[in-house]
CSV table of C-alpha atoms and ligand atoms in Angstrom, one decimal:
chain,number,residue,atom,x,y,z
A,1,MET,CA,-14.9,-1.6,-55.1
A,2,THR,CA,-18.4,-3.5,-54.6
A,3,GLN,CA,-21.3,-1.4,-55.7
A,4,ARG,CA,-24.5,-0.4,-53.4
A,5,THR,CA,-28.0,0.0,-54.3
A,6,LEU,CA,-31.1,1.2,-52.3
A,7,VAL,CA,-33.8,-1.1,-52.1
A,8,LEU,CA,-36.9,-0.3,-50.7
A,9,VAL,CA,-40.0,-2.9,-49.8
A,10,LYS,CA,-42.7,-0.4,-50.3
A,11,PRO,CA,-45.9,-0.4,-48.2
A,12,ASP,CA,-48.0,-2.8,-50.1
A,13,GLY,CA,-45.0,-5.5,-49.7
A,14,VAL,CA,-44.8,-4.9,-46.1
A,15,GLN,CA,-48.5,-4.9,-45.6
A,16,ARG,CA,-48.8,-8.3,-47.5
A,17,GLY,CA,-46.1,-9.9,-45.5
A,18,LEU,CA,-43.7,-10.2,-48.2
A,19,THR,CA,-40.6,-8.8,-46.7
A,20,GLY,CA,-39.1,-11.9,-45.9
A,21,GLN,CA,-39.6,-13.5,-49.4
A,22,ILE,CA,-38.5,-10.4,-51.3
A,23,LEU,CA,-35.1,-10.1,-48.9
A,24,ALA,CA,-34.8,-13.9,-49.3
A,25,ARG,CA,-34.6,-13.5,-53.2
A,26,ILE,CA,-31.8,-10.6,-52.7
A,27,GLU,CA,-29.9,-13.1,-50.7
A,28,ALA,CA,-30.4,-16.4,-52.7
A,29,LYS,CA,-29.2,-14.2,-55.7
A,30,GLY,CA,-25.9,-13.9,-53.5
A,31,TYR,CA,-26.2,-10.0,-52.8
A,32,SER,CA,-25.7,-8.9,-49.1
A,33,LEU,CA,-27.8,-6.8,-46.7
A,34,ALA,CA,-25.2,-4.1,-45.7
A,35,GLU,CA,-28.0,-1.8,-43.8
A,36,LEU,CA,-31.5,-2.6,-43.3
A,37,LYS,CA,-34.4,-0.7,-41.6
A,38,HIS,CA,-38.2,-0.7,-41.2
A,39,VAL,CA,-39.5,3.0,-41.2
A,40,THR,CA,-42.5,4.9,-42.2
A,41,ALA,CA,-41.4,7.6,-44.7
A,42,THR,CA,-42.3,11.3,-44.5
A,43,ARG,CA,-43.5,13.3,-47.3
A,44,GLU,CA,-40.0,15.2,-47.3
A,45,VAL,CA,-38.1,12.1,-47.8
A,46,LEU,CA,-40.5,10.9,-50.4
A,47,GLU,CA,-40.4,14.3,-52.5
A,48,GLN,CA,-36.4,14.3,-52.5
A,49,HIS,CA,-36.5,10.5,-53.5
A,50,TYR,CA,-39.1,10.7,-56.1
A,51,ALA,CA,-37.8,14.3,-57.3
A,52,GLU,CA,-37.7,13.4,-60.9
A,53,HIS,CA,-41.3,12.3,-61.1
A,54,GLN,CA,-42.5,15.7,-59.7
A,55,GLY,CA,-45.4,17.0,-61.9
A,56,LYS,CA,-46.4,13.8,-63.3
A,57,PRO,CA,-50.1,12.6,-62.8
A,58,PHE,CA,-48.9,9.8,-60.6
A,59,PHE,CA,-46.5,11.8,-58.4
A,60,GLU,CA,-49.2,12.6,-55.7
A,61,PRO,CA,-50.7,9.2,-55.6
A,62,LEU,CA,-47.3,7.7,-55.2
A,63,VAL,CA,-46.4,9.9,-52.3
A,64,GLU,CA,-49.5,9.1,-50.5
A,65,PHE,CA,-48.8,5.2,-51.3
A,66,MET,CA,-45.4,5.7,-50.1
A,67,MET,CA,-46.8,7.0,-46.9
A,68,SER,CA,-49.4,4.7,-46.4
A,69,GLY,CA,-47.7,2.3,-44.1
A,70,PRO,CA,-44.1,1.2,-43.3
A,71,VAL,CA,-41.4,0.4,-45.6
A,72,VAL,CA,-38.5,-1.7,-45.3
A,73,ALA,CA,-35.3,0.2,-46.5
A,74,ALA,CA,-31.8,-1.9,-47.4
A,75,VAL,CA,-28.7,-1.0,-48.7
A,76,VAL,CA,-27.7,-4.0,-50.8
A,77,GLU,CA,-24.2,-4.8,-52.1
A,78,GLY,CA,-22.6,-6.9,-54.7
A,79,ASP,CA,-20.5,-6.3,-58.1
A,80,ARG,CA,-23.4,-4.8,-60.6
A,81,VAL,CA,-26.1,-5.0,-58.1
A,82,ILE,CA,-27.8,-1.9,-59.3
A,83,GLU,CA,-28.4,-3.7,-62.7
A,84,GLY,CA,-28.8,-6.9,-60.9
A,85,PHE,CA,-31.5,-5.9,-58.7
A,86,ARG,CA,-33.4,-3.9,-61.2
A,87,SER,CA,-33.5,-7.4,-63.4
A,88,LEU,CA,-34.7,-9.4,-60.1
A,89,ALA,CA,-37.5,-6.6,-59.6
A,90,GLY,CA,-38.8,-6.7,-63.4
A,91,ALA,CA,-40.7,-4.0,-65.1
A,92,THR,CA,-42.3,-1.2,-63.6
A,93,GLU,CA,-46.0,-2.6,-64.3
A,94,PRO,CA,-46.8,-5.7,-62.3
A,95,THR,CA,-49.3,-7.0,-64.8
A,96,THR,CA,-46.9,-7.3,-67.6
A,97,ALA,CA,-43.5,-7.5,-65.4
A,98,ALA,CA,-42.0,-11.1,-66.5
A,99,PRO,CA,-42.7,-14.1,-64.4
A,100,GLY,CA,-39.7,-14.9,-62.3
A,101,THR,CA,-39.1,-11.6,-61.1
A,102,ILE,CA,-40.3,-9.9,-57.9
A,103,ARG,CA,-43.0,-7.8,-59.6
A,104,GLY,CA,-44.0,-10.4,-62.2
A,105,ASP,CA,-44.4,-13.5,-59.6
A,106,LEU,CA,-45.9,-11.3,-56.6
A,107,GLY,CA,-47.4,-8.2,-58.1
A,108,ARG,CA,-50.6,-7.4,-59.6
A,109,ASP,CA,-52.5,-4.2,-61.0
A,110,TRP,CA,-55.2,-3.2,-58.3
A,111,GLY,CA,-56.7,-0.4,-60.5
A,112,GLU,CA,-55.5,2.5,-58.8
A,113,LYS,CA,-53.7,5.7,-60.1
A,114,VAL,CA,-50.4,4.5,-58.7
A,115,GLN,CA,-48.7,1.1,-59.6
A,116,LYS,CA,-48.4,-0.8,-56.2
A,117,ASN,CA,-45.1,-2.9,-57.2
A,118,LEU,CA,-43.6,-4.0,-54.2
A,119,VAL,CA,-40.0,-2.8,-54.5
A,120,HIS,CA,-38.0,0.4,-55.5
A,121,GLY,CA,-34.4,-0.3,-56.5
A,122,SER,CA,-32.0,2.6,-57.8
A,123,ASP,CA,-31.4,2.8,-61.6
A,124,SER,CA,-27.9,4.2,-61.8
A,125,PRO,CA,-24.6,4.7,-59.4
A,126,GLU,CA,-25.5,8.4,-59.2
A,127,SER,CA,-29.2,7.5,-58.1
A,128,ALA,CA,-28.1,5.1,-55.4
A,129,GLU,CA,-25.5,7.1,-53.7
A,130,ARG,CA,-28.1,9.9,-53.7
A,131,GLU,CA,-30.9,7.6,-52.3
A,132,ILE,CA,-28.6,6.2,-49.7
A,133,GLY,CA,-28.0,9.5,-48.4
A,134,ILE,CA,-31.8,10.4,-48.2
A,135,TRP,CA,-32.6,7.1,-46.5
A,136,PHE,CA,-29.6,6.4,-44.5
A,137,GLY,CA,-27.6,9.8,-44.0
B,201,IDP,P1,-39.5,2.0,-61.4
B,201,IDP,O1,-39.9,2.2,-59.9
B,201,IDP,O2,-39.6,0.8,-62.1
B,201,IDP,O3,-37.8,2.6,-61.4
B,201,IDP,P2,-40.2,4.7,-62.1
B,201,IDP,O4,-40.7,5.3,-63.6
B,201,IDP,O5,-39.0,5.5,-61.4
B,201,IDP,O6,-40.4,3.2,-62.0
B,201,IDP,O7,-41.6,5.1,-61.2
B,201,IDP,C1,-41.5,5.2,-59.8
B,201,IDP,C2,-42.7,4.4,-59.3
B,201,IDP,O8,-43.7,5.2,-59.5
B,201,IDP,C3,-43.0,3.1,-59.8
B,201,IDP,O9,-42.6,2.2,-59.2
B,201,IDP,C4,-44.4,3.1,-59.7
B,201,IDP,O10,-44.8,2.8,-58.4
B,201,IDP,C5,-44.9,4.3,-60.2
B,201,IDP,N1,-45.4,4.6,-61.5
B,201,IDP,C6,-44.6,4.6,-62.5
B,201,IDP,N2,-45.0,5.3,-63.5
B,201,IDP,C7,-46.4,5.1,-63.3
B,201,IDP,C8,-47.5,5.1,-64.1
B,201,IDP,O11,-47.6,5.5,-65.3
B,201,IDP,N3,-48.7,5.1,-63.4
B,201,IDP,C9,-48.9,4.8,-62.2
B,201,IDP,N4,-47.7,4.5,-61.5
B,201,IDP,C10,-46.5,4.7,-61.9
B,202,MG,MG1,-37.2,4.5,-61.0
């Protein structure tokens, strides 16, 4: 069965007008966009989505950042897409993310309490199903 992952273009990506470039990279890699929507997240959704980070120093800045504007949420499909999208996205810190990745090519540090790094991608099949349920019911 084809694998699915939850991808978010975070508010910095949408606000900077990079949604098209980011989705184009996903399609150019050969994955397909099974679901796509433009939505402003609520605190409730973000607290569920980022439950594993509750209590960390960047948690509240992360929630505030993710509510600061609309995101584009997508269900992306393809064999090994979870691993493949994480590889396309690059490391969490955009300053050191490898060139060639979304975060490495399009992101930078802005000296804030939260890393604004353009995209989210699920990190395991369990996370993917859980997150798709949160964002797409
Ligand atoms: P990931 O998005 O690469 O999977 P996670 O560790 O799951 O990274 O963290 C979720 C998000 O929280 C990151 O994408 C980033 O926006 C933010 N974040 C993670 N670690 C830090 C940190 O040490 N400082 C500031 N923000 C962070
Ligand atoms: Mg993560």
